[in-house]
GROMACS .gro file of N, CA and C in nm:
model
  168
    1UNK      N    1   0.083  -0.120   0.000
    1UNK     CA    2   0.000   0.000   0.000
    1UNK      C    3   0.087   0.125   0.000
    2UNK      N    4   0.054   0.211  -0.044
    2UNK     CA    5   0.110   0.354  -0.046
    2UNK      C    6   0.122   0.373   0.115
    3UNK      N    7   0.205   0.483   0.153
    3UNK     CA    8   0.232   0.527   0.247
    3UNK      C    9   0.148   0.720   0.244
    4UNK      N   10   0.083   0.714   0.369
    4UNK     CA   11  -0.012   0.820   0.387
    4UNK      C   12   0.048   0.880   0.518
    5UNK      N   13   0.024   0.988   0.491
    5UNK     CA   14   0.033   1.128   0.635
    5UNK      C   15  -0.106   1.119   0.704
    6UNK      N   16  -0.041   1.122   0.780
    6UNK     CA   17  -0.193   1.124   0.939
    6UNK      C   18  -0.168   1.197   1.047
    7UNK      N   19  -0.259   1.257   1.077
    7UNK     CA   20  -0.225   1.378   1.192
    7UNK      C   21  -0.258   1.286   1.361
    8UNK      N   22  -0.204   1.278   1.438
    8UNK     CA   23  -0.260   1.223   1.573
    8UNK      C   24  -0.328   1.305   1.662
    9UNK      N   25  -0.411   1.406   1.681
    9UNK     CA   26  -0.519   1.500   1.741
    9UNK      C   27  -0.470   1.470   1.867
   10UNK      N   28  -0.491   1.366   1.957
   10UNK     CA   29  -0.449   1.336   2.089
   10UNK      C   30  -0.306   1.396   2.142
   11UNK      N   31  -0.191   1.322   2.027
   11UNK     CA   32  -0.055   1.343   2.058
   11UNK      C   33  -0.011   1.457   1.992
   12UNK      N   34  -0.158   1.530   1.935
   12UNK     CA   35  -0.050   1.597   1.855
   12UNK      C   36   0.067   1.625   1.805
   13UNK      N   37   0.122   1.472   1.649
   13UNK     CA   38   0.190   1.453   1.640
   13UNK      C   39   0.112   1.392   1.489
   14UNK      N   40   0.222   1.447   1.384
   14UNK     CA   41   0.224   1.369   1.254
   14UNK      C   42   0.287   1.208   1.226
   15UNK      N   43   0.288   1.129   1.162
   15UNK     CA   44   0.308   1.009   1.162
   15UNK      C   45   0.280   0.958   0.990
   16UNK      N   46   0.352   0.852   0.973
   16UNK     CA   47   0.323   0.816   0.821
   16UNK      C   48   0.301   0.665   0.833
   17UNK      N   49   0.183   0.608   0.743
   17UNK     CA   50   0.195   0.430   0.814
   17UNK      C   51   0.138   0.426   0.625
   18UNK      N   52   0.167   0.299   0.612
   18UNK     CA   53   0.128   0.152   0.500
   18UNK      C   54   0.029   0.128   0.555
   19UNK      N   55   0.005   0.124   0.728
   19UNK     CA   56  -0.104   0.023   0.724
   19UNK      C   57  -0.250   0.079   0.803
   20UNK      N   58  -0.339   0.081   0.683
   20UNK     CA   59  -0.447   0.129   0.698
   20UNK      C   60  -0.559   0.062   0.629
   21UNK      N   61  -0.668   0.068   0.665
   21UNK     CA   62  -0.828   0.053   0.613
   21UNK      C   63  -0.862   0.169   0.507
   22UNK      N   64  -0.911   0.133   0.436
   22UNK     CA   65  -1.020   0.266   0.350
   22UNK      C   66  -1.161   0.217   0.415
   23UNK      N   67  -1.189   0.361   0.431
   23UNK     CA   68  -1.331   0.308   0.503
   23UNK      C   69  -1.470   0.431   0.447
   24UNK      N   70  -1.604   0.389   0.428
   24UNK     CA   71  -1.712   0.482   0.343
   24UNK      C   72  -1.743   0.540   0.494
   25UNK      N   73  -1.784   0.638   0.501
   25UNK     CA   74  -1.921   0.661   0.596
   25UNK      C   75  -1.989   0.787   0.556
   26UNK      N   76  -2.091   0.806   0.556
   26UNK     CA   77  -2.194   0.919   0.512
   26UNK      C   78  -2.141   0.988   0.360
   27UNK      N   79  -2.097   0.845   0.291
   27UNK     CA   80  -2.074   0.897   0.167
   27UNK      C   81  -1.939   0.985   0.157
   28UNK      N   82  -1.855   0.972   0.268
   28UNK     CA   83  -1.720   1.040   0.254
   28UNK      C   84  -1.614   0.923   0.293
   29UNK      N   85  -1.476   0.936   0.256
   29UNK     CA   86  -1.381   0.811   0.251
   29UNK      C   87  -1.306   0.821   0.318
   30UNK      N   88  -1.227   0.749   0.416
   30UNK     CA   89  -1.139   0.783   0.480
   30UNK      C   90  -1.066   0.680   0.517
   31UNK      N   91  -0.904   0.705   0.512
   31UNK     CA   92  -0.823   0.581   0.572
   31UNK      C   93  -0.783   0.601   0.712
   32UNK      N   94  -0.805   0.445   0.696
   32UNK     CA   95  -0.804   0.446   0.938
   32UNK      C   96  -0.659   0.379   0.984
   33UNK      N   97  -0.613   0.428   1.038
   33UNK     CA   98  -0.501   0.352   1.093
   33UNK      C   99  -0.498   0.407   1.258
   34UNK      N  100  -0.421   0.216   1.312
   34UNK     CA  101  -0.406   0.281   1.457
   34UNK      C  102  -0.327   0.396   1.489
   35UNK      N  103  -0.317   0.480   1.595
   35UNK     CA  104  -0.241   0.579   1.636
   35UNK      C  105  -0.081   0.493   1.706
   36UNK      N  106   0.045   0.547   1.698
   36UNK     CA  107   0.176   0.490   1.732
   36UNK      C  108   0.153   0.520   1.866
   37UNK      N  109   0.065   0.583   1.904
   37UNK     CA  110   0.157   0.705   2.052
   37UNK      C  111  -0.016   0.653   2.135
   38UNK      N  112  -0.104   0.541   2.105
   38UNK     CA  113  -0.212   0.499   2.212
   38UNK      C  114  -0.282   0.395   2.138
   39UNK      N  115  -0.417   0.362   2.185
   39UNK     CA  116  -0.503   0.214   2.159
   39UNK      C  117  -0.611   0.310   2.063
   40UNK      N  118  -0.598   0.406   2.051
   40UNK     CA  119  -0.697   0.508   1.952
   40UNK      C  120  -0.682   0.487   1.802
   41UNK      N  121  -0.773   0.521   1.693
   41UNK     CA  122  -0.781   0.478   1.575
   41UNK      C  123  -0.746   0.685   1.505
   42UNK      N  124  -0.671   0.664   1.419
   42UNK     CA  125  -0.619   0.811   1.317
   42UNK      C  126  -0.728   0.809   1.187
   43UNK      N  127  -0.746   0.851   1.143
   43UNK     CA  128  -0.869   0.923   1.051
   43UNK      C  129  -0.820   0.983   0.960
   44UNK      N  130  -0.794   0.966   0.819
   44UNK     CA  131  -0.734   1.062   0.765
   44UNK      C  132  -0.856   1.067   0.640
   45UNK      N  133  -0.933   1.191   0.560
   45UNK     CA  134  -1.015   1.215   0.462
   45UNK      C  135  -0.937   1.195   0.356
   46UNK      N  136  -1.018   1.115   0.229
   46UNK     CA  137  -0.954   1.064   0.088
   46UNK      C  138  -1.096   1.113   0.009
   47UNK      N  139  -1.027   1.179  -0.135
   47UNK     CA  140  -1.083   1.277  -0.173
   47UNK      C  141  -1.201   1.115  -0.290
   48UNK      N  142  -1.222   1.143  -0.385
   48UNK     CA  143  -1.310   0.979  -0.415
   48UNK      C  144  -1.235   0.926  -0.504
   49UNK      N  145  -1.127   0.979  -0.572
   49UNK     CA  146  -1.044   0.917  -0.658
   49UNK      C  147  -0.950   0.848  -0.607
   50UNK      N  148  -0.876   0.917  -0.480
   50UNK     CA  149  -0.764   0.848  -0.419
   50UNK      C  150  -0.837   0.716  -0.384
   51UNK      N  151  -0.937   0.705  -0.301
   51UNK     CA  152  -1.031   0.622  -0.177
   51UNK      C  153  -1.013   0.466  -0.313
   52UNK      N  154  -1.072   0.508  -0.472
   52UNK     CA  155  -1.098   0.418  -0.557
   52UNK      C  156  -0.944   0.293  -0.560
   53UNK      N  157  -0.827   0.430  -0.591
   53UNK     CA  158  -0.700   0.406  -0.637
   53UNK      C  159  -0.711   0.305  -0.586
   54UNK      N  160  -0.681   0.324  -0.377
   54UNK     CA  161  -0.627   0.300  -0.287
   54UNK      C  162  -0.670   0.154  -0.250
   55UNK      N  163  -0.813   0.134  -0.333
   55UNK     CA  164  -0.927   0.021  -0.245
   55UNK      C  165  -0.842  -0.071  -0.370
   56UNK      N  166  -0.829  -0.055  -0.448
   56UNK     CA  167  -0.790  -0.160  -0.539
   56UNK      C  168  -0.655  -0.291  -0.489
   0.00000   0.00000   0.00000
């Protein structure tokens, strides 16, 4: 998988991971990966082309 930027809100702290979910909800896309720095899940928005690329 590509490697993605993710912001950590909690740790406020940037981070880059391979390993993530693409995930739908209310019709918007987003890749999930755990957070490095706790047991919390990172959130990052994928615009609908990337989300397609990415799911493949």
């Amino acid at each position: 998988m590509e490697k993605l930027s993710f912001y950590d809100v909690k740790s406020k702290k940037k981070f880059d991971s391979d390993q993530y979910t693409v995930q739908e909800k209310s019709g918007r896309f987003f890749a999930v990966t755990k957070s490095p720095n706790g047991p919390h899940d990172c959130w990052r928005v994928l615009g609908k082309d990337q989300a397609a690329k990415l799911k493949k």
